[in-house]
Coordinates of C-alpha atoms in Angstrom, one line a residue:
Chain W
M1 CA -37.1 32.5 -9.4
T2 CA -38.7 30.1 -11.8
T3 CA -39.2 26.4 -11.1
I4 CA -38.4 23.7 -13.6
A5 CA -41.0 21.0 -13.9
P6 CA -39.1 17.7 -13.3
D7 CA -41.1 15.9 -16.0
Q8 CA -40.2 18.5 -18.5
A9 CA -36.4 18.4 -17.7
A10 CA -36.4 14.6 -17.7
T11 CA -38.0 14.3 -21.1
D12 CA -36.7 17.4 -22.9
S13 CA -33.6 16.4 -25.0
R14 CA -32.8 20.1 -25.4
I15 CA -31.9 20.2 -21.7
A16 CA -28.4 18.7 -20.8
V17 CA -28.3 19.7 -17.2
A18 CA -31.0 21.2 -15.0
L19 CA -30.6 22.6 -11.5
D20 CA -33.8 23.3 -9.6
G21 CA -33.6 25.3 -6.4
V22 CA -30.3 23.7 -5.4
T23 CA -28.8 24.6 -2.1
R24 CA -25.6 23.2 -0.5
T25 CA -24.8 23.8 3.1
Y26 CA -21.6 22.6 4.9
R27 CA -21.6 22.2 8.6
S28 CA -18.5 23.4 10.5
K29 CA -17.6 24.3 14.1
A30 CA -18.0 28.0 13.2
G31 CA -21.5 27.4 12.0
D32 CA -23.3 26.5 8.8
V33 CA -21.7 27.6 5.6
H34 CA -24.1 28.2 2.7
A35 CA -22.1 27.5 -0.4
L36 CA -25.1 27.5 -2.8
R37 CA -28.4 29.3 -2.0
G38 CA -31.1 28.2 -4.3
I39 CA -29.6 27.9 -7.8
T40 CA -32.1 27.3 -10.6
H41 CA -30.7 27.1 -14.1
V42 CA -30.9 25.1 -17.3
F43 CA -27.9 24.3 -19.4
P44 CA -29.3 23.7 -22.9
T45 CA -27.9 21.0 -25.1
G46 CA -25.0 22.3 -27.3
S47 CA -24.5 25.4 -25.1
F48 CA -21.1 26.5 -23.9
T49 CA -21.5 28.2 -20.5
A50 CA -18.8 29.8 -18.4
I51 CA -19.3 30.2 -14.6
M52 CA -17.4 33.1 -13.0
G53 CA -17.3 34.7 -9.7
P54 CA -15.0 35.8 -6.9
S55 CA -13.3 33.3 -4.6
G56 CA -15.7 31.6 -2.3
S57 CA -18.7 32.5 -4.5
G58 CA -19.6 28.8 -5.0
K59 CA -18.3 28.2 -8.5
S60 CA -16.6 24.9 -7.8
T61 CA -19.4 23.7 -5.5
L62 CA -21.9 24.4 -8.3
L63 CA -19.8 22.3 -10.7
Q64 CA -19.5 19.4 -8.2
V65 CA -23.2 19.4 -7.4
A66 CA -24.1 19.5 -11.1
A67 CA -21.8 16.6 -11.8
G68 CA -23.1 14.5 -8.9
L69 CA -19.7 14.7 -7.1
D70 CA -21.4 16.4 -4.2
R71 CA -24.9 16.0 -3.0
A72 CA -27.3 19.0 -2.9
T73 CA -28.7 19.7 0.5
Q74 CA -32.0 20.7 -1.1
G75 CA -33.3 20.9 -4.7
Q76 CA -32.9 18.7 -7.6
V77 CA -30.2 18.1 -10.2
L78 CA -30.9 16.3 -13.6
V79 CA -28.2 15.3 -16.0
A80 CA -29.3 14.0 -19.4
G81 CA -32.8 13.6 -17.9
T82 CA -31.7 11.5 -15.0
P83 CA -32.3 12.9 -11.5
L84 CA -29.2 12.5 -9.4
A85 CA -30.9 12.4 -6.0
G86 CA -31.3 8.8 -4.7
L87 CA -28.7 7.3 -7.1
S88 CA -26.2 4.9 -5.4
E89 CA -22.5 5.5 -5.8
T90 CA -22.3 2.7 -8.4
D91 CA -25.3 4.2 -10.3
L92 CA -23.7 7.6 -10.2
T93 CA -20.4 6.1 -11.5
R94 CA -22.3 4.5 -14.4
L95 CA -24.0 7.8 -15.2
R96 CA -20.7 9.6 -15.2
R97 CA -19.3 7.1 -17.6
T98 CA -22.1 7.6 -20.1
S99 CA -23.2 11.2 -19.7
M100 CA -20.4 13.3 -18.3
G101 CA -16.8 14.2 -19.3
F102 CA -14.3 16.1 -17.1
V103 CA -11.3 18.3 -17.7
F104 CA -9.4 20.0 -14.8
Q105 CA -6.6 22.4 -14.4
A106 CA -4.0 19.6 -14.4
Y107 CA -3.3 15.9 -13.6
N108 CA -6.1 14.7 -15.8
L109 CA -4.3 11.6 -17.2
L110 CA -2.7 8.4 -15.9
D111 CA 1.0 8.6 -16.4
A112 CA 1.3 4.8 -16.9
L113 CA -0.9 4.9 -20.0
T114 CA -0.3 6.3 -23.5
A115 CA -2.4 9.1 -24.8
F116 CA -4.4 6.5 -26.8
D117 CA -5.0 4.3 -23.7
N118 CA -6.0 7.3 -21.7
V119 CA -8.6 8.2 -24.2
A120 CA -9.9 4.6 -24.4
L121 CA -9.9 4.1 -20.6
P122 CA -13.5 5.2 -19.7
A123 CA -14.9 2.9 -22.4
R124 CA -12.7 0.0 -21.2
L125 CA -13.8 0.6 -17.6
A126 CA -17.4 0.4 -18.8
G127 CA -16.6 -3.0 -20.4
Q128 CA -17.1 -1.8 -23.9
R129 CA -15.1 -2.8 -27.0
V130 CA -12.8 0.0 -28.0
A131 CA -12.7 0.9 -31.7
R132 CA -9.3 2.0 -32.6
A133 CA -10.5 4.3 -35.3
E134 CA -12.9 6.1 -32.9
V135 CA -10.2 6.8 -30.4
L136 CA -7.9 8.1 -33.1
A137 CA -10.8 10.3 -34.4
A138 CA -11.3 11.8 -31.0
L139 CA -7.5 12.5 -30.8
A140 CA -7.7 14.0 -34.3
R141 CA -10.5 16.4 -33.3
V142 CA -8.1 18.0 -30.8
G143 CA -5.1 17.8 -33.1
M144 CA -3.3 15.0 -31.2
Q145 CA -3.5 12.0 -33.5
D146 CA 0.3 12.0 -34.2
L147 CA 1.1 11.8 -30.5
A148 CA -1.2 8.9 -29.6
R149 CA 1.6 6.7 -28.4
R150 CA 3.2 9.2 -26.1
R151 CA 2.7 9.0 -22.3
P152 CA 1.6 12.2 -20.4
P153 CA 5.1 13.0 -19.0
E154 CA 6.3 13.2 -22.7
L155 CA 3.6 15.8 -23.5
S156 CA 3.4 19.5 -22.7
G157 CA 0.7 20.8 -20.4
G158 CA -1.5 22.0 -23.3
Q159 CA -1.1 18.7 -25.1
Q160 CA -2.1 16.9 -22.0
Q161 CA -5.3 19.0 -21.7
R162 CA -6.1 18.3 -25.3
V163 CA -5.8 14.5 -24.7
A164 CA -8.1 14.9 -21.7
L165 CA -10.6 16.7 -24.0
A166 CA -10.3 13.8 -26.5
R167 CA -11.0 11.4 -23.7
A168 CA -14.1 13.3 -22.7
L169 CA -15.3 13.4 -26.3
H170 CA -14.7 9.8 -27.0
S171 CA -17.5 8.7 -24.7
R172 CA -19.7 11.4 -26.3
P173 CA -21.0 12.7 -23.0
A174 CA -24.2 14.8 -22.6
V175 CA -22.2 17.4 -20.8
L176 CA -18.5 18.2 -20.5
F177 CA -17.5 19.8 -17.1
A178 CA -14.3 21.8 -17.2
D179 CA -12.8 23.3 -14.0
E180 CA -10.2 26.0 -14.9
P181 CA -9.0 24.0 -17.9
T182 CA -6.5 26.7 -18.9
G183 CA -5.4 27.6 -15.4
A184 CA -2.1 25.9 -15.6
L185 CA -1.3 26.8 -19.2
D186 CA 0.6 29.6 -21.0
R187 CA -1.4 32.0 -23.1
T188 CA -0.9 30.2 -26.5
S189 CA -1.6 26.7 -25.2
G190 CA -4.6 28.1 -23.3
R191 CA -6.0 29.7 -26.4
Q192 CA -5.6 26.4 -28.3
V193 CA -7.6 24.5 -25.7
L194 CA -10.3 27.2 -25.6
E195 CA -10.6 27.1 -29.4
V196 CA -11.0 23.4 -29.3
L197 CA -13.7 23.7 -26.7
R198 CA -15.6 26.3 -28.7
S199 CA -15.4 24.3 -31.9
L200 CA -16.6 21.2 -30.1
S201 CA -19.7 23.1 -29.0
D202 CA -20.3 24.9 -32.3
Q203 CA -19.5 22.0 -34.7
H204 CA -20.4 18.9 -32.7
G205 CA -23.2 20.3 -30.4
Q206 CA -21.2 19.4 -27.3
T207 CA -22.6 20.9 -24.1
I208 CA -19.9 22.5 -22.0
V209 CA -20.0 23.9 -18.5
M210 CA -16.7 25.6 -17.6
V211 CA -15.7 27.2 -14.3
T212 CA -13.0 29.9 -14.8
H213 CA -11.8 33.1 -13.2
D214 CA -10.2 34.3 -16.5
P215 CA -12.4 36.8 -18.5
L216 CA -10.5 35.9 -21.7
A217 CA -11.3 32.2 -21.2
A218 CA -14.9 33.0 -20.4
S219 CA -15.2 35.1 -23.6
Y220 CA -15.0 31.9 -25.7
A221 CA -18.3 30.7 -24.1
H222 CA -21.7 31.4 -25.5
S223 CA -22.9 32.8 -22.2
V224 CA -21.4 33.7 -18.8
L225 CA -23.1 33.2 -15.5
F226 CA -21.9 35.3 -12.5
L227 CA -22.0 33.9 -9.0
A228 CA -21.7 35.7 -5.7
D229 CA -22.5 34.3 -2.3
G230 CA -23.9 31.1 -3.7
Q231 CA -26.4 32.8 -6.0
I232 CA -26.5 33.6 -9.7
V233 CA -26.3 37.4 -9.7
G234 CA -25.8 38.1 -13.4
R235 CA -25.5 36.7 -16.9
V236 CA -24.1 38.0 -20.2
D237 CA -24.3 36.3 -23.6
H238 CA -21.7 36.5 -26.4
A239 CA -19.7 39.1 -24.5
D240 CA -16.0 39.9 -25.1
A241 CA -13.3 39.7 -22.4
G242 CA -13.6 43.4 -21.7
Q243 CA -17.3 43.3 -21.0
I244 CA -16.9 40.3 -18.8
A245 CA -14.1 41.8 -16.8
A246 CA -16.2 45.0 -16.4
T247 CA -19.1 43.0 -15.1
M248 CA -16.8 41.1 -12.7
N249 CA -15.4 44.4 -11.4
E250 CA -18.9 45.7 -10.7
L251 CA -19.8 42.5 -8.8
E252 CA -16.7 42.7 -6.7
R253 CA -17.2 46.3 -5.7
Chain B
M1 CA -8.9 -4.6 -18.4
I2 CA -8.2 -3.7 -14.7
L3 CA -5.4 -6.3 -14.5
A4 CA -3.8 -4.8 -17.6
L5 CA -3.9 -1.4 -16.0
S6 CA -2.4 -2.9 -12.8
R7 CA 0.4 -4.4 -14.8
Q8 CA 1.1 -1.2 -16.7
T9 CA 1.1 0.8 -13.5
V10 CA 3.6 -1.5 -11.8
R11 CA 5.8 -1.6 -14.9
Q12 CA 5.9 2.2 -15.4
T13 CA 6.2 3.2 -11.8
W14 CA 8.1 0.2 -10.3
R15 CA 10.2 2.0 -7.7
P16 CA 7.6 2.1 -4.9
Y17 CA 6.9 -1.6 -5.3
A18 CA 10.6 -2.7 -5.1
G19 CA 10.5 -3.1 -1.3
A20 CA 7.4 -5.3 -1.4
F21 CA 9.0 -7.4 -4.2
V22 CA 12.3 -8.0 -2.3
A23 CA 10.4 -8.9 0.9
L24 CA 8.1 -11.2 -0.9
A25 CA 10.9 -12.8 -2.9
C26 CA 12.9 -13.4 0.3
G27 CA 9.9 -15.0 2.0
V28 CA 9.2 -17.2 -1.0
V29 CA 12.9 -18.3 -1.1
L30 CA 12.8 -19.3 2.5
I31 CA 9.5 -21.1 2.2
A32 CA 10.6 -23.1 -0.8
L33 CA 14.0 -23.8 0.8
T34 CA 12.2 -25.0 3.9
V35 CA 9.9 -27.3 1.9
N36 CA 12.9 -28.7 0.1
L37 CA 14.8 -29.3 3.3
I38 CA 11.8 -30.9 5.0
G39 CA 11.4 -33.1 1.8
A40 CA 15.1 -34.0 1.9
V41 CA 15.0 -34.8 5.6
E42 CA 11.8 -36.8 5.2
A43 CA 13.3 -38.9 2.3
T44 CA 16.6 -39.4 4.2
S45 CA 15.0 -40.4 7.5
H46 CA 13.3 -43.4 5.9
V47 CA 16.6 -44.7 4.6
A48 CA 17.9 -47.8 6.5
G49 CA 20.8 -47.1 8.9
V50 CA 19.7 -43.7 10.1
S51 CA 19.6 -43.6 13.9
S52 CA 16.8 -42.0 15.9
A53 CA 19.3 -39.4 17.1
D54 CA 19.9 -38.4 13.5
R55 CA 16.2 -38.2 12.8
T56 CA 15.7 -35.9 15.8
Q57 CA 18.5 -33.7 14.6
L58 CA 17.0 -33.5 11.2
A59 CA 13.6 -32.8 12.5
D60 CA 15.0 -30.0 14.7
L61 CA 16.7 -28.6 11.6
S62 CA 13.4 -28.6 9.6
S63 CA 11.6 -26.9 12.5
M64 CA 14.2 -24.1 12.6
F65 CA 13.8 -23.5 8.9
G66 CA 10.1 -23.5 9.2
F67 CA 10.2 -21.0 12.0
M68 CA 12.5 -18.7 10.0
A69 CA 10.2 -19.0 6.9
A70 CA 7.1 -18.1 9.0
I71 CA 8.8 -15.1 10.5
S72 CA 10.0 -13.9 7.1
L73 CA 6.5 -14.3 5.6
F74 CA 5.1 -12.3 8.6
M75 CA 7.7 -9.6 7.8
A76 CA 6.9 -9.7 4.1
M77 CA 3.2 -9.1 4.9
F78 CA 4.2 -6.0 6.8
V79 CA 6.4 -4.7 4.1
V80 CA 3.7 -5.3 1.5
A81 CA 1.0 -3.7 3.6
S82 CA 3.1 -0.6 4.2
T83 CA 4.2 -0.4 0.5
F84 CA 0.6 -0.5 -0.7
G85 CA -0.6 1.9 2.1
F86 CA 2.1 4.3 0.9
V87 CA 1.2 3.8 -2.7
V88 CA -2.5 4.5 -2.1
A89 CA -1.8 7.5 0.1
T90 CA 0.4 9.1 -2.6
R91 CA -1.9 8.3 -5.5
R92 CA -5.1 9.7 -4.0
R93 CA -5.6 12.2 -6.8
E94 CA -5.0 9.6 -9.5
L95 CA -7.4 7.2 -7.9
G96 CA -10.0 10.0 -7.6
M97 CA -9.5 10.7 -11.3
L98 CA -10.1 7.0 -12.1
R99 CA -13.3 7.2 -10.0
L100 CA -14.3 10.3 -11.8
I101 CA -14.0 8.9 -15.3
G102 CA -16.0 5.9 -14.5
A103 CA -14.2 3.4 -12.3
T104 CA -16.5 1.8 -9.7
P105 CA -15.1 1.4 -6.1
R106 CA -14.8 -2.3 -6.8
Q107 CA -12.7 -1.7 -9.9
V108 CA -10.4 0.6 -8.0
R109 CA -10.1 -2.1 -5.4
R110 CA -9.3 -4.7 -8.0
L111 CA -6.7 -2.4 -9.5
I112 CA -4.7 -2.3 -6.2
L113 CA -5.2 -6.0 -5.6
G114 CA -4.1 -6.6 -9.2
E115 CA -0.9 -4.5 -8.6
S116 CA -0.1 -6.6 -5.5
G117 CA -0.8 -9.7 -7.7
V118 CA 1.7 -8.5 -10.3
V119 CA 4.3 -7.9 -7.6
A120 CA 3.5 -11.3 -6.1
L121 CA 3.8 -13.0 -9.4
A122 CA 7.2 -11.5 -10.1
A123 CA 8.4 -12.2 -6.6
T124 CA 7.2 -15.9 -6.6
V125 CA 8.8 -16.6 -9.9
V126 CA 12.1 -15.1 -8.8
G127 CA 11.9 -16.6 -5.3
C128 CA 11.1 -20.1 -6.6
A129 CA 13.8 -20.0 -9.2
A130 CA 16.3 -18.8 -6.6
A131 CA 15.2 -21.5 -4.0
T132 CA 15.6 -24.2 -6.6
L133 CA 19.1 -23.0 -7.4
L134 CA 20.0 -22.6 -3.7
T135 CA 18.7 -25.9 -2.5
P136 CA 21.8 -28.1 -3.5
A137 CA 24.1 -25.4 -2.1
A138 CA 22.1 -25.4 1.2
L139 CA 22.2 -29.2 1.5
W140 CA 25.9 -29.2 0.8
L141 CA 26.4 -26.4 3.4
L142 CA 24.6 -28.4 6.0
R143 CA 26.9 -31.4 5.5
D144 CA 30.0 -29.3 5.1
R145 CA 29.4 -27.4 8.3
G146 CA 28.9 -30.6 10.2
V147 CA 25.2 -29.9 11.0
T148 CA 24.4 -33.4 9.7
S149 CA 26.6 -36.2 8.6
L150 CA 23.9 -37.7 6.3
D151 CA 23.7 -37.3 2.6
L152 CA 20.5 -35.3 2.0
H153 CA 18.9 -35.4 -1.5
A154 CA 16.6 -32.6 -2.7
P155 CA 13.0 -33.6 -3.6
A156 CA 11.4 -32.7 -6.9
P157 CA 11.2 -28.8 -7.2
W158 CA 7.5 -28.6 -8.0
I159 CA 6.6 -29.7 -4.4
A160 CA 8.3 -26.5 -3.1
W161 CA 6.8 -24.4 -5.8
S162 CA 3.3 -25.7 -5.1
I163 CA 3.6 -24.6 -1.5
A164 CA 5.6 -21.4 -1.9
V165 CA 3.5 -19.9 -4.7
P166 CA 0.2 -19.9 -2.7
C167 CA 2.1 -18.6 0.4
G168 CA 3.6 -15.7 -1.6
A169 CA 0.3 -14.9 -3.3
G170 CA -1.6 -15.1 0.0
V171 CA 0.8 -12.8 1.8
A172 CA 0.6 -10.3 -1.0
L173 CA -3.2 -10.4 -1.0
L174 CA -3.5 -10.1 2.8
G175 CA -0.9 -7.3 2.9
S176 CA -2.6 -5.2 0.2
W177 CA -6.2 -5.9 1.4
R178 CA -6.5 -3.0 3.7
A179 CA -4.9 -0.6 1.3
S180 CA -7.3 -1.7 -1.5
R181 CA -10.3 -1.1 0.8
R182 CA -9.0 2.4 1.5
A183 CA -8.4 3.0 -2.2
A184 CA -12.0 1.9 -3.0
K185 CA -13.3 4.6 -0.7
T186 CA -11.5 7.4 -2.6
S187 CA -14.0 10.0 -3.6
P188 CA -14.1 11.3 -7.2
V189 CA -13.7 14.8 -5.7
A190 CA -10.2 13.8 -4.7
A191 CA -9.3 14.4 -8.4
L192 CA -10.2 18.1 -8.0
Q193 CA -8.4 18.7 -4.7
E194 CA -4.9 20.0 -4.7
A195 CA -4.1 18.3 -1.4
G196 CA -6.1 16.7 1.3
L197 CA -5.4 16.9 5.0
E198 CA -5.3 13.4 6.3
R199 CA -7.4 12.7 9.4
R200 CA -5.9 10.9 12.4
R201 CA -8.9 8.9 13.3
L202 CA -8.7 5.3 14.4
T203 CA -11.2 2.9 12.8
F204 CA -13.3 0.6 14.9
W205 CA -11.2 -2.5 14.2
Q206 CA -7.9 -0.6 14.7
S207 CA -9.1 0.4 18.1
V208 CA -10.3 -3.1 19.0
I209 CA -7.2 -5.0 17.8
G210 CA -4.8 -2.4 19.1
G211 CA -6.5 -2.4 22.5
L212 CA -6.4 -6.2 22.6
C213 CA -2.7 -6.2 21.8
V214 CA -2.1 -3.6 24.6
A215 CA -4.1 -5.9 27.0
I216 CA -2.1 -9.0 26.0
V217 CA 1.2 -7.2 26.6
G218 CA 0.0 -5.8 29.9
T219 CA -1.1 -9.2 31.1
V220 CA 2.1 -10.9 30.1
L221 CA 4.1 -8.2 31.9
V222 CA 2.1 -8.6 35.1
L223 CA 2.4 -12.4 35.0
S224 CA 6.0 -12.5 33.8
T225 CA 7.5 -13.5 37.2
R226 CA 5.2 -16.4 37.5
I227 CA 5.4 -18.2 34.2
E228 CA 7.4 -21.3 33.4
P229 CA 10.8 -20.8 31.7
L230 CA 9.8 -22.8 28.6
F231 CA 6.5 -20.8 28.3
A232 CA 8.5 -17.6 28.8
L233 CA 10.7 -18.5 25.9
I234 CA 7.7 -19.0 23.6
V235 CA 6.2 -15.8 24.9
S236 CA 9.4 -13.9 24.2
I237 CA 9.2 -15.1 20.6
L238 CA 5.5 -14.3 20.1
L239 CA 5.1 -11.1 22.1
P240 CA 7.0 -8.9 19.7
E241 CA 4.6 -9.8 16.9
V242 CA 1.7 -8.7 19.2
I243 CA 3.5 -5.5 20.1
V244 CA 4.2 -4.8 16.4
I245 CA 0.5 -5.4 15.4
G246 CA -0.5 -3.0 18.3
C247 CA 2.0 -0.4 17.1
V248 CA 0.7 -0.6 13.5
C249 CA -3.0 -0.3 14.7
F250 CA -2.1 3.0 16.6
G251 CA 0.5 3.9 14.0
G252 CA -1.5 6.8 12.5
I253 CA -1.3 8.6 15.8
L254 CA 1.8 7.1 17.3
F255 CA 4.4 7.4 14.6
P256 CA 3.7 11.0 13.5
F257 CA 3.8 12.0 17.2
L258 CA 7.1 10.2 17.9
A259 CA 8.7 11.4 14.6
S260 CA 7.7 15.1 15.3
R261 CA 9.1 14.8 18.9
L262 CA 12.3 13.3 17.7
A263 CA 12.7 16.0 15.0
A264 CA 12.0 18.8 17.4
P265 CA 15.7 19.6 18.3
F266 CA 16.7 19.7 14.6
A267 CA 13.6 21.7 13.5
R268 CA 14.8 24.6 15.6
R269 CA 18.1 24.7 13.8
H270 CA 17.3 24.1 10.1
V271 CA 14.5 24.9 7.8
S272 CA 14.7 21.6 6.0
A273 CA 14.3 19.7 9.3
R274 CA 11.3 21.9 10.1
L275 CA 9.7 21.2 6.7
A276 CA 10.3 17.4 7.2
R277 CA 8.8 17.5 10.7
D278 CA 5.8 19.4 9.6
H279 CA 5.3 17.0 6.7
V280 CA 5.6 14.0 9.0
R281 CA 3.1 15.6 11.4
T282 CA 0.4 16.3 8.8
A283 CA 0.8 13.5 6.2
V284 CA -0.1 10.7 8.6
R285 CA 0.0 7.7 6.3
T286 CA 3.5 8.2 4.9
P287 CA 5.4 8.0 8.2
A288 CA 3.1 5.2 9.4
A289 CA 3.7 3.2 6.2
L290 CA 7.4 3.8 6.4
A291 CA 7.7 3.0 10.2
A292 CA 5.6 -0.2 10.3
P293 CA 8.1 -2.5 8.6
I294 CA 11.1 -0.9 10.3
V295 CA 9.5 -1.4 13.7
A296 CA 8.5 -4.9 12.8
I297 CA 12.0 -5.9 11.6
S298 CA 13.9 -4.3 14.5
S299 CA 11.6 -5.6 17.2
I300 CA 11.2 -9.1 15.9
A301 CA 14.9 -9.5 15.1
G302 CA 15.9 -8.0 18.5
A303 CA 13.5 -10.2 20.4
L304 CA 14.8 -13.3 18.5
I305 CA 18.4 -12.5 19.3
L306 CA 17.6 -12.0 23.0
A307 CA 15.5 -15.2 23.1
L308 CA 18.3 -17.2 21.4
S309 CA 21.0 -15.7 23.7
F310 CA 18.8 -16.6 26.8
T311 CA 18.3 -20.1 25.4
A312 CA 22.0 -20.6 24.8
D313 CA 22.8 -19.4 28.4
W314 CA 20.1 -21.7 29.7
T315 CA 21.4 -24.7 27.8
T316 CA 24.9 -24.1 28.9
A317 CA 23.8 -23.8 32.6
L318 CA 21.8 -27.1 32.2
D319 CA 24.8 -28.8 30.7
R320 CA 27.1 -27.6 33.5
E321 CA 24.6 -28.8 36.0
Q322 CA 24.3 -32.2 34.5
L323 CA 28.0 -32.8 33.8
R324 CA 29.5 -31.4 37.0
A325 CA 31.6 -34.2 38.6
P326 CA 33.2 -34.0 42.0
L327 CA 36.0 -36.3 40.9
V328 CA 37.5 -37.1 37.5
V329 CA 39.9 -40.0 37.0
E330 CA 42.1 -40.1 34.1
A331 CA 43.8 -43.3 33.0
G332 CA 47.4 -43.6 31.7
S333 CA 48.8 -40.7 33.5
R334 CA 52.0 -41.0 35.5
A335 CA 50.2 -40.4 38.7
A336 CA 47.8 -43.3 38.0
G337 CA 50.4 -45.7 39.4
G338 CA 50.7 -43.7 42.6
R339 CA 50.1 -44.6 46.1
R340 CA 46.8 -45.9 47.4
G341 CA 45.1 -43.6 49.9
S342 CA 43.2 -44.5 53.0
D343 CA 39.8 -44.1 51.0
G344 CA 40.9 -46.7 48.4
L345 CA 41.6 -44.2 45.6
R346 CA 45.0 -43.6 44.0
R347 CA 45.7 -40.0 44.9
G348 CA 47.8 -39.3 41.9
C349 CA 45.2 -40.1 39.2
T350 CA 42.4 -38.0 40.7
H351 CA 41.9 -34.3 40.7
H352 CA 38.9 -32.1 41.2
R353 CA 37.8 -30.7 37.9
S354 CA 35.5 -28.0 37.0
R355 CA 34.6 -28.2 33.4
A356 CA 34.8 -25.4 31.0
P357 CA 31.6 -24.1 29.5
G358 CA 30.8 -25.8 26.2
A359 CA 32.8 -28.9 27.0
G360 CA 29.6 -30.8 27.7
R361 CA 28.1 -29.9 24.4
R362 CA 31.2 -31.0 22.5
D363 CA 31.2 -34.3 24.2
R364 CA 27.5 -34.8 23.8
G365 CA 27.7 -34.2 20.1
R366 CA 29.9 -37.2 19.6
R367 CA 28.3 -40.3 18.3
G368 CA 28.1 -43.0 21.0
G369 CA 26.8 -40.6 23.6
R370 CA 28.9 -41.0 26.6
P371 CA 31.2 -38.2 27.7
R372 CA 34.9 -38.7 27.2
D373 CA 35.9 -38.4 30.8
N374 CA 33.5 -41.0 31.9
R375 CA 34.8 -43.4 29.3
R376 CA 38.3 -42.7 30.4
C377 CA 37.3 -43.5 33.9
S378 CA 35.7 -46.7 32.8
R379 CA 38.9 -47.7 31.3
A380 CA 40.8 -47.0 34.4
P381 CA 42.6 -49.9 36.1
R382 CA 40.3 -51.9 38.3
G383 CA 42.3 -51.1 41.3
A384 CA 41.7 -47.4 40.8
R385 CA 38.0 -47.8 41.4

C-alpha cells in the first residue's frame, strides 16, 4: 500500500480528496467492528468515481469519513488540501459549506422552501449574497430552471434529486458526495440524474464520489472502486454495467 | 436569513405549532386582562367614597386573576416545550440535512428559537387584541354578577400590552430553549440515516431536578399531618407543579413505560394497537412530548379544584362556628307579646336556631356588616332583653 505525502496532497490542486491509511473501528458489546481497514486512495480533481461493494463492506462509512461526517480512528483525510483531523465542529461545517456538496437517496430538500431557495440555502447560511442569475444557472444546468418556484412536495423524485444536484453545484464544491442518488428513482428518472452527474464531471470538471449498489449507475462513472471487509479489493476504469456486475459477482463468491 | 427560514417553516407547516399558539395566546389574554383589571382596580380604589371593604374586595379580585394568569403561563410553557420537543424529534433528518449543507449548531438553534419567536409573535398579537376587546366585557361582567358594585374603568391598553408581550415572548423562549439545544446537537449524519433509535438516557440536570422534585414531594407527604392548615392550602396549590416538573424530568422513561403497560391488553387483540404500543415504546420523545402538557393540565386543574373545594368547606365551617347562636330573638312576631318566663325572656319570641350553611356568608356580604338576626334582636322591645 502506498503512502501519500501530506504536503503533496495539501498543495496539489489535482487532488480533490485524499485518504491515507484510514481505519474506522466501532466499539460494541460484541467486540470491535472494523468498518474500514487501512484505505489509501486519491480522488483526482474532475474524476467521477463509483464505490461499490456488498452490504457491510464499508461503502457508506468510507463516504462519511471522506466527508468529515465521521472521524477516522487512524489515518488522515484531506479535502481540497485541508486535513480534517483536528478541525472543530464549526470549522468542519465551514469546510462543508465551501468544499463539499451532498446528494442522497431521498429527503434532500427542505419542504418549506422553493426549489430556488433550496439551491440558495447553503450560500445564505454562509452569509453570502445570493446572485439570482447564478442560482437560476445552476438550476438550468440540471434542466430545472422552469420549476424554480415549486416546492419539493410539488416535484417528482427525479426532479427533487436534480434540484439537490443544482444546490450542490451552486456552491461550486471541490467534491460532490452522492449516496445512492438513484436508489429511490424509477429507471428513466435515475438515468437522467446519472447523465447530469456525468456531464457535470466531463464538462465542468466536477469531482464526484458516488456510493451505489447498482452496476448500471456505476457504469456512468469514470472508475469503480470495489470494497469488501473495509478494504479496497478491486478497481475498474471505464467499464460497462456488465463488466461491473461480473466483477461484483466474483467478489461476492 | 435564519429568521426568514423560521418564518417560512412555521407558515408552511403550521399544524404542529397550533397547540403552542393557542396555549400562548390564552396565557397572553389572561395576563393582559389581569393587568387591565389591576389597573382598573387601582384607578377606582383612589376615587373618593370607596370604602376599605371595597378596596379589599377589589384587591382580592386582582390576586385571583393574577394567580390564574400565572398558572396559565406555566401551562403555556409546558405546551410550548412539548410542542417544540415534538417538532425537533420529528425533524431530526431535516435538521441533520441543514447541518450537512452548512448550518452551524448555533444556526440550527437560532432556527428553532426563531420558530418559537414567530409563534410567540402571532400569539401575543392575537392575545393582546383579544384582551383589549374582552376587557370592557370583563368589567361589565364583574359588575353585572355582583362581584363589585363599583364602576371600574379600563386603563390605557398599552400598559397591558407592555407587560403581556414580554411575558408571552419569555414563556415561548423558555419553553423552546431545551428543544433548541437538542436540535443544535443534531449530527449531520442524521440526514443519511433512515431512522434513529432514541436512547432513554437521563441527562445530569434531568436527574438532579427530577430527584429534587421527588425529595420535595416525599418530605411534604411525611410532614403532611403536622403542617398548619393555611400552609397546607398553599402546598396543595404548589405541589402539583413540583410533581409535574418531576414527571417531565423522568418523562423519557416514565411515559413510554406507562403507555406500553396501558396498551398491553389491547395489543394482544389488535395489530394496530400492537403497532401503536411498539411505536410508543421505542420513539421515546413523542409520547413524552404529548404526555407532558396533559399531565400538567390534569394535575394542576385537579389540584386547584380540590384545594378550592377544601377552602370552601373550611370557610363554611368557620362561618358556622362564628355565627352559631344559642338563642335567636325575632321582633314583631305574634309570640313576641307572649308571657314572660321566670328567666326574664318572653318565651314566645325566642327559639333555638341552627343556621343553614351559607346563611352567614349571605349576611356578611351585605353592606353595613352586622348579621340580620342580630339587628332584629337589637330592635326587639326593651322588655324582651
